[in-house]
PDB file of C-alpha atoms and ligand atoms in Angstrom:
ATOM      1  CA  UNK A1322       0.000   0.000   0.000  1.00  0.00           C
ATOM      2  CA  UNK A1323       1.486   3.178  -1.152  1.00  0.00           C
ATOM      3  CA  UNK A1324       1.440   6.198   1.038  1.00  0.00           C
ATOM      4  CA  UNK A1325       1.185   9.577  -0.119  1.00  0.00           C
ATOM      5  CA  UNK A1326       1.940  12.967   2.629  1.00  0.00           C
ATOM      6  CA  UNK A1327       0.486  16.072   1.535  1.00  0.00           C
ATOM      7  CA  UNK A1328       1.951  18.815   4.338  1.00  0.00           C
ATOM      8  CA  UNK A1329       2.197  22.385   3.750  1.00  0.00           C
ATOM      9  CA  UNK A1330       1.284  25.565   5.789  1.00  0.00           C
ATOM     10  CA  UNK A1331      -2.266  26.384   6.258  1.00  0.00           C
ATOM     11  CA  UNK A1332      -4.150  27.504   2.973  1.00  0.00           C
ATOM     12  CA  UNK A1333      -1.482  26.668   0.502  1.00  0.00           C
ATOM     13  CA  UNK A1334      -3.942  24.305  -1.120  1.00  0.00           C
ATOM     14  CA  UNK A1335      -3.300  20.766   0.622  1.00  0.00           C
ATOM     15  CA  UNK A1336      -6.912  19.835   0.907  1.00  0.00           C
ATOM     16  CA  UNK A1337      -7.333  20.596  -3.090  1.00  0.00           C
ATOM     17  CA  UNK A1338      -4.430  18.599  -4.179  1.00  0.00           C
ATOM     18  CA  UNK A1339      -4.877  15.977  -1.765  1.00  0.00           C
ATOM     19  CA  UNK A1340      -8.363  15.672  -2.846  1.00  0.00           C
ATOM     20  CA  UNK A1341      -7.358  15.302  -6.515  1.00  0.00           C
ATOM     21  CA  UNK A1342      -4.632  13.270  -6.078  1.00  0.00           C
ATOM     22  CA  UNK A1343      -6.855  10.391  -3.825  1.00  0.00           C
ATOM     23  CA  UNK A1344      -9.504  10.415  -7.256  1.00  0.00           C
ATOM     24  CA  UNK A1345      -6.515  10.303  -9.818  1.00  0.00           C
ATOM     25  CA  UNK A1346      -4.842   7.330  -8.320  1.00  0.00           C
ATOM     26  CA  UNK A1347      -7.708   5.768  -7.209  1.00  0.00           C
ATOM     27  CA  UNK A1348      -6.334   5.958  -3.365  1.00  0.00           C
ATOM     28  CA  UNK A1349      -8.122   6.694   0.207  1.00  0.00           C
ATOM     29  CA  UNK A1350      -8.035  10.238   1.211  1.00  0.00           C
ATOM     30  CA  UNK A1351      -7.507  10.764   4.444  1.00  0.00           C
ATOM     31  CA  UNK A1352      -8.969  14.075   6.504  1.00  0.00           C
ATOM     32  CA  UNK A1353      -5.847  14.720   9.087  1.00  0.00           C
ATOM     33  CA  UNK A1354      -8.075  17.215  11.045  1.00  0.00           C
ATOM     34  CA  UNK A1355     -10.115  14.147  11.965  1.00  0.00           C
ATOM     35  CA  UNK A1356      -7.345  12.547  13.476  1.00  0.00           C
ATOM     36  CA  UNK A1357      -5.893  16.278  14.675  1.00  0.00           C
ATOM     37  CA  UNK A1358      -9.341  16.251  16.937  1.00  0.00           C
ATOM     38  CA  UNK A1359      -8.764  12.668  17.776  1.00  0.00           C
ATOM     39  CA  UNK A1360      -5.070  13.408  19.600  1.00  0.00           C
ATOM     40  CA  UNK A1361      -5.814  16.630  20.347  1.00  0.00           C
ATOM     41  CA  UNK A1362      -5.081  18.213  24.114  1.00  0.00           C
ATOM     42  CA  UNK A1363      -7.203  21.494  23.577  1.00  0.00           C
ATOM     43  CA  UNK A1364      -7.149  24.442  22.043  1.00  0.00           C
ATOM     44  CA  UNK A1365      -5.221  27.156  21.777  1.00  0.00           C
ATOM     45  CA  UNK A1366      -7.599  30.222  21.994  1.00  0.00           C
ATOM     46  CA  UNK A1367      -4.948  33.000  21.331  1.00  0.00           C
ATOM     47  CA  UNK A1368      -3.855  30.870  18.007  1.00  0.00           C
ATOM     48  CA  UNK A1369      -7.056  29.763  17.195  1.00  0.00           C
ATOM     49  CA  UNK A1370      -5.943  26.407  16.682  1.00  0.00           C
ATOM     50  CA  UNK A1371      -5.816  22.893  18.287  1.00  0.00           C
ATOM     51  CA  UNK A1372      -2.487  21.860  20.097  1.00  0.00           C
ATOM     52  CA  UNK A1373      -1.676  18.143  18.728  1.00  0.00           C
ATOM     53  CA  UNK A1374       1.336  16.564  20.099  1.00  0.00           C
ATOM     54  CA  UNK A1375       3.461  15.269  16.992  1.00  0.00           C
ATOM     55  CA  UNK A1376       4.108  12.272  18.248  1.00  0.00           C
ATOM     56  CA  UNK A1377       0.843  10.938  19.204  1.00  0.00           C
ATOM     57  CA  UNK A1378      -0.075  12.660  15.895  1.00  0.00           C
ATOM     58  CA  UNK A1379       2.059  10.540  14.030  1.00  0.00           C
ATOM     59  CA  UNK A1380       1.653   7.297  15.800  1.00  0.00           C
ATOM     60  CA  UNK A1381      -1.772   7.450  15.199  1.00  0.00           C
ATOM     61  CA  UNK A1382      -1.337   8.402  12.064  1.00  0.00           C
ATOM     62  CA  UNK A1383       0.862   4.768  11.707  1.00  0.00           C
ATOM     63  CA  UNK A1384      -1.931   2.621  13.677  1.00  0.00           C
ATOM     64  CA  UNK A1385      -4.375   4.018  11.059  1.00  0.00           C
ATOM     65  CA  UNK A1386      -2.071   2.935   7.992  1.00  0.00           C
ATOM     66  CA  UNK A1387      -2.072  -0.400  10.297  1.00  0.00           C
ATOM     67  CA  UNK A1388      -5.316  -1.139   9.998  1.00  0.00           C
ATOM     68  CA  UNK A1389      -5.894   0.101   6.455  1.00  0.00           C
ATOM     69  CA  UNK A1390      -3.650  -2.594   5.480  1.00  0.00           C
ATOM     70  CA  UNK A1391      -5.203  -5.073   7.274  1.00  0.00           C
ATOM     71  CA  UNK A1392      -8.853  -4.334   6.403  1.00  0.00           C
ATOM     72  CA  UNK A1393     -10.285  -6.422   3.847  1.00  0.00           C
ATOM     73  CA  UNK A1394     -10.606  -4.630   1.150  1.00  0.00           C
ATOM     74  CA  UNK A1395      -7.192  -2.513   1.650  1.00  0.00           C
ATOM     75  CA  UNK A1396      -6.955   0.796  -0.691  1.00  0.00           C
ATOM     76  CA  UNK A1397      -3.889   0.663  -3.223  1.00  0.00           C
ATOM     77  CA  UNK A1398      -3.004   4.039  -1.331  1.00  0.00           C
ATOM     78  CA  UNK A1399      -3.697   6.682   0.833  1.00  0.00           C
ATOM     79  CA  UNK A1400      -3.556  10.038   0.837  1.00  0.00           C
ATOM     80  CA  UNK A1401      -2.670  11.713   4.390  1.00  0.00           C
ATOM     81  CA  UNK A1402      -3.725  15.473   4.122  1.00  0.00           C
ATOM     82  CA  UNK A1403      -2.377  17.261   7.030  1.00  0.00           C
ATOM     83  CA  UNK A1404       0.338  20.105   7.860  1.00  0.00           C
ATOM     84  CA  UNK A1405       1.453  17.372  10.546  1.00  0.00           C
ATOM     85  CA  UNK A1406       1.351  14.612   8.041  1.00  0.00           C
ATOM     86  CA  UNK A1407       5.567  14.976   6.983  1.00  0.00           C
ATOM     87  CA  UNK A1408       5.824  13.866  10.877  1.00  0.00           C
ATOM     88  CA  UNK A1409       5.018  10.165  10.249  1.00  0.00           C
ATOM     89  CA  UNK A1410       8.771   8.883  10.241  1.00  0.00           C
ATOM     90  CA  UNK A1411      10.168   8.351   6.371  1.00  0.00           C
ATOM     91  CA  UNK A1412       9.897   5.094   6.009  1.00  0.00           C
ATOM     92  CA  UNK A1413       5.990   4.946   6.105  1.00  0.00           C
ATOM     93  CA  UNK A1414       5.973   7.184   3.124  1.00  0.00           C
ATOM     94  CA  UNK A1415       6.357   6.624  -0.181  1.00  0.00           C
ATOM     95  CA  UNK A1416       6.481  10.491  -1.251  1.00  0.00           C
ATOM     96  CA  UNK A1417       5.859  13.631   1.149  1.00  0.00           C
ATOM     97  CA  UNK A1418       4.472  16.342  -1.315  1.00  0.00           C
ATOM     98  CA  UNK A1419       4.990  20.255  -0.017  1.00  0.00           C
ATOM     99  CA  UNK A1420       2.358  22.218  -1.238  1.00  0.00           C
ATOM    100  CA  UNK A1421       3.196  25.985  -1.569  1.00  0.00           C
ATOM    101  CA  UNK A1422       2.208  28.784  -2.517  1.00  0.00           C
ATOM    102  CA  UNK A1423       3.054  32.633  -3.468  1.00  0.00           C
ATOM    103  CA  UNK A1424       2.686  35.007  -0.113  1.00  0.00           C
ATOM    104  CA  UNK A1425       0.355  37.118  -2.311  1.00  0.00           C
ATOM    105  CA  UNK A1426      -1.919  34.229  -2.878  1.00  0.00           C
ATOM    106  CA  UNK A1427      -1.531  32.835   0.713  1.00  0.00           C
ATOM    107  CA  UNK A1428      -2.486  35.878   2.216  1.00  0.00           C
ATOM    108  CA  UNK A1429      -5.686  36.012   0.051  1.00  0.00           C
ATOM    109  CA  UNK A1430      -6.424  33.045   0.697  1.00  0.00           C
ATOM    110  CA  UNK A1431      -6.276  33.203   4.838  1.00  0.00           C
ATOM    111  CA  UNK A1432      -8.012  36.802   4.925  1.00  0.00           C
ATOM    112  CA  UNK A1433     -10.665  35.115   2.587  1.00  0.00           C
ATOM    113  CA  UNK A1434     -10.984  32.444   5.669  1.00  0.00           C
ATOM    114  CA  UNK A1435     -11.712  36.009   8.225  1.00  0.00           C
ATOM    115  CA  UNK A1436      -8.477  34.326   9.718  1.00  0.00           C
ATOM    116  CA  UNK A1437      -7.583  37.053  12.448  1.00  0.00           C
ATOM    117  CA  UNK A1438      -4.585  39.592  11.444  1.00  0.00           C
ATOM    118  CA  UNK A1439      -2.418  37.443  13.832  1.00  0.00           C
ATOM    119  CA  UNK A1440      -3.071  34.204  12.197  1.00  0.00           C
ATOM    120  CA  UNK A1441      -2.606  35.210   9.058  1.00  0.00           C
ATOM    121  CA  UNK A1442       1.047  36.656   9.894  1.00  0.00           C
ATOM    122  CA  UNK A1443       1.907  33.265  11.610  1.00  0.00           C
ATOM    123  CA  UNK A1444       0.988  31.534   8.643  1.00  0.00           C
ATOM    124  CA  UNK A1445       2.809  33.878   6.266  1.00  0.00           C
ATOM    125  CA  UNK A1446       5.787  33.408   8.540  1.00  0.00           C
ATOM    126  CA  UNK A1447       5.719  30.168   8.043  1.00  0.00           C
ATOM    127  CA  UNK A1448       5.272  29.515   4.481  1.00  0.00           C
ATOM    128  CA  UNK A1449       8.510  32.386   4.460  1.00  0.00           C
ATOM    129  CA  UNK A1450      10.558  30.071   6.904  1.00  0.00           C
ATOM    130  CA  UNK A1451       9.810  26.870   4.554  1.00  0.00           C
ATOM    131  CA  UNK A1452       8.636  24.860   7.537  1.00  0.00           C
ATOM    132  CA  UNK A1453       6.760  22.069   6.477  1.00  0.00           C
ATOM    133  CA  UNK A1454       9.519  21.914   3.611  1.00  0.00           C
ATOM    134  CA  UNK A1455      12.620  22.182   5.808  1.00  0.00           C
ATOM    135  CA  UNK A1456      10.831  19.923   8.698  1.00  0.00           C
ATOM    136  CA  UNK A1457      10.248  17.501   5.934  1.00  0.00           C
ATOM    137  CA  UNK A1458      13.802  17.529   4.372  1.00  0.00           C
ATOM    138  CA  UNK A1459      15.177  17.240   7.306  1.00  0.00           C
ATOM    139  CA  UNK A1460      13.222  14.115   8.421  1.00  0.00           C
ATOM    140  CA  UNK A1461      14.390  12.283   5.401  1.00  0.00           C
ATOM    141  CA  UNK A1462      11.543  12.515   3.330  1.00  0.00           C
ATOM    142  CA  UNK A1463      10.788  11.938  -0.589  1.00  0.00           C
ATOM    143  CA  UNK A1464      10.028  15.532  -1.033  1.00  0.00           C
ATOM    144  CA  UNK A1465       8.255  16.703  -3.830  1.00  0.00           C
ATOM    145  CA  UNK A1466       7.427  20.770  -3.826  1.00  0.00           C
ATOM    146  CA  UNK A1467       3.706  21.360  -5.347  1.00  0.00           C
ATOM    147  CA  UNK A1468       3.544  25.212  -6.105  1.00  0.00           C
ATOM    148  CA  UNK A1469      -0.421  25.898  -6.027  1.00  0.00           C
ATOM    149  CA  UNK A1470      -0.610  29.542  -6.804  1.00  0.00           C
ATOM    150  CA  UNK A1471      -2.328  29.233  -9.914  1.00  0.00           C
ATOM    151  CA  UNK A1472      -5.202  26.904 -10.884  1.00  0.00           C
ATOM    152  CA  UNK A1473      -3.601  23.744 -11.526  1.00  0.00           C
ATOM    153  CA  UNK A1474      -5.225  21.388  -9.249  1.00  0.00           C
ATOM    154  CA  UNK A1475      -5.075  18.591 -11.758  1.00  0.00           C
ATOM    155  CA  UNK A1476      -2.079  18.866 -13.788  1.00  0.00           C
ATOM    156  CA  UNK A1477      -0.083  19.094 -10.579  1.00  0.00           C
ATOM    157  CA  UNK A1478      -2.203  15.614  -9.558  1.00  0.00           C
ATOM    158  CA  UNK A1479      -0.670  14.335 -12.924  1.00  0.00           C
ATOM    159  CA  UNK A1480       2.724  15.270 -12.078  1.00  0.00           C
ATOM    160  CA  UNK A1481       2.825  14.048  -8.886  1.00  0.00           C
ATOM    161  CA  UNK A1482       1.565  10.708 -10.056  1.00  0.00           C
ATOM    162  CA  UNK A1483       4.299  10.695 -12.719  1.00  0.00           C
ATOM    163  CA  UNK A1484       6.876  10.705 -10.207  1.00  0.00           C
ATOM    164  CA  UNK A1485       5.677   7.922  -7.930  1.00  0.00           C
ATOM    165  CA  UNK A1486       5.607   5.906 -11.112  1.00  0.00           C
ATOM    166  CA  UNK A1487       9.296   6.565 -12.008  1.00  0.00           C
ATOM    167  CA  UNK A1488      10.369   6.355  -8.649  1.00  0.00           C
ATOM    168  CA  UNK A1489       8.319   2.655  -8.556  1.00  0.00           C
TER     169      UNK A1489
HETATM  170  N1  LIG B 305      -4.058  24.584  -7.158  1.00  0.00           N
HETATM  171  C1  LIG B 305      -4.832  25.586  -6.742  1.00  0.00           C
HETATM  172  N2  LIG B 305      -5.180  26.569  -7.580  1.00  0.00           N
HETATM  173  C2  LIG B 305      -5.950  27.575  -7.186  1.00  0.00           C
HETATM  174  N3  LIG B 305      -6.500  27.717  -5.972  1.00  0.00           N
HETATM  175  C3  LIG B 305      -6.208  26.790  -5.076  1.00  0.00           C
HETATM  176  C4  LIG B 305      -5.354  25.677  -5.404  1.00  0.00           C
HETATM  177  N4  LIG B 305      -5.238  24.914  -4.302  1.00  0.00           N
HETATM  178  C5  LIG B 305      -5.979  25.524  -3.356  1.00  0.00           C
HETATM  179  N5  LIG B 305      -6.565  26.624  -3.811  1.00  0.00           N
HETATM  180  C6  LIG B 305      -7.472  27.503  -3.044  1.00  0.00           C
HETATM  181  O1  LIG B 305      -6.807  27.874  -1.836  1.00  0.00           O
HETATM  182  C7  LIG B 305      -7.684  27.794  -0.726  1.00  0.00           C
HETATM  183  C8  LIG B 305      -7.053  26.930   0.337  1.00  0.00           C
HETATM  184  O2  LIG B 305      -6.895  25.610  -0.156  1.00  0.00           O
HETATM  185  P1  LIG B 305      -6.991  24.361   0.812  1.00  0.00           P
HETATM  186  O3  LIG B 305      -8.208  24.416   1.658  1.00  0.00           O
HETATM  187  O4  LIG B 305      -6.801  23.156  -0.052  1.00  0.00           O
HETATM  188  O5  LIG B 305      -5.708  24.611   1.730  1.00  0.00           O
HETATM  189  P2  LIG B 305      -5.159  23.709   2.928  1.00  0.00           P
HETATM  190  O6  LIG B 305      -3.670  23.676   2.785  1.00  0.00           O
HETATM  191  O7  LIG B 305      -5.850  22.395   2.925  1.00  0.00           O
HETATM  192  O8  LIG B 305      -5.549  24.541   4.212  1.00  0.00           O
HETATM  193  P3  LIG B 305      -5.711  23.985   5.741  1.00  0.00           P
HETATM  194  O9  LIG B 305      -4.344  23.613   6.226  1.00  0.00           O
HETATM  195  O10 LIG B 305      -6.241  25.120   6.503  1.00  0.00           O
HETATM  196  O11 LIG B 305      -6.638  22.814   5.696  1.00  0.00           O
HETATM  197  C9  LIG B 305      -9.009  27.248  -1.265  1.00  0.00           C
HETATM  198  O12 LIG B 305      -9.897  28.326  -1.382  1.00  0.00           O
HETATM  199  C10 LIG B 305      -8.694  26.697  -2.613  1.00  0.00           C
HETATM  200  O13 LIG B 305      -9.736  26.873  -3.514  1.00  0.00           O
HETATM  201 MG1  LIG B 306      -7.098  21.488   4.330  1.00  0.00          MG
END
């Protein structure tokens, strides 16, 4: 069973690719918010956001790929969407894509979302600092950079399932 990451700061378009990519290679998406709110040890009013320890993060993260492969009828694939997802260790994952995109774009996209003035700055700061891309280099992934800015939901699907096939 192949397993696909799809990390990336906040609103950089993880959800849409993710989405895509599940339907192009016939793989199971799965919603990391769901398992965010699963792990989760509250929430962080001044952030606006949940506080997920990594680790339990990730090890559920593994005891879900568990039982996918031991369900009956076992997907070729999933697809983990979450900006947490590049924390499963390396050798889960087939490919960790990085979705990014332009600040200009990012910001729209957050203040589109009525994310508070605060949140949006921590989110540009992060897309700025790389850290879902330097977090996931770092970890050892198969890192594959999916620049969303403009609409290219599917053709970046495409390439992204070109590579796992020459990497396979
Ligand atoms: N390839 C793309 N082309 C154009 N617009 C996009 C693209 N990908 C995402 N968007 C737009 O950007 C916004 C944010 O996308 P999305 O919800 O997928 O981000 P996300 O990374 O999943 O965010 P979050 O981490 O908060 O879940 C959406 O309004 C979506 O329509
Ligand atoms: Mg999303």
């Amino acid at each position: 069973m192949k397993i696909i990451l799809v990390t990336g700061t906040p609103g950089t378009g993880k959800t849409f690719l993710a989405k895509e990519l599940s339907l192009l290679l016939h793989y199971r998406y799965i919603d990391g918010i769901k398992i965010a709110k699963q792990v989760s040890e509250g929430y962080d009013k001044i952030r606006r956001t949940l506080i997920v320890d990594r680790r339990k993060f990730s090890s559920s993260i593994l005891a879900l790929i568990r039982a996918q492969k031991a369900s009956k009828n076992s997907p070729n694939g999933l697809v983990i969407d979450s900006h947490m997802s590049h924390f499963l260790p390396a050798r889960y994952a087939d490919l960790c894509v990085v979705t990014k995109c332009s600040l200009n774009a990012l910001k729209r996209r957050l203040e589109a979302r009525r994310y508070p003035a605060a949140k949006v700055r921590e989110n540009l700061d992060a897309e700025i600092f790389d850290t879902c891309l330097v977090e996931a280099e770092e970890l050892g992934h198969k890192v594959v950079v999916a620049d969303t800015s403009r609409k290219a939901g599917k053709s970046l699907a495409q390439q992204i399932k070109n590579q796992l096939r020459n990497q396979s």
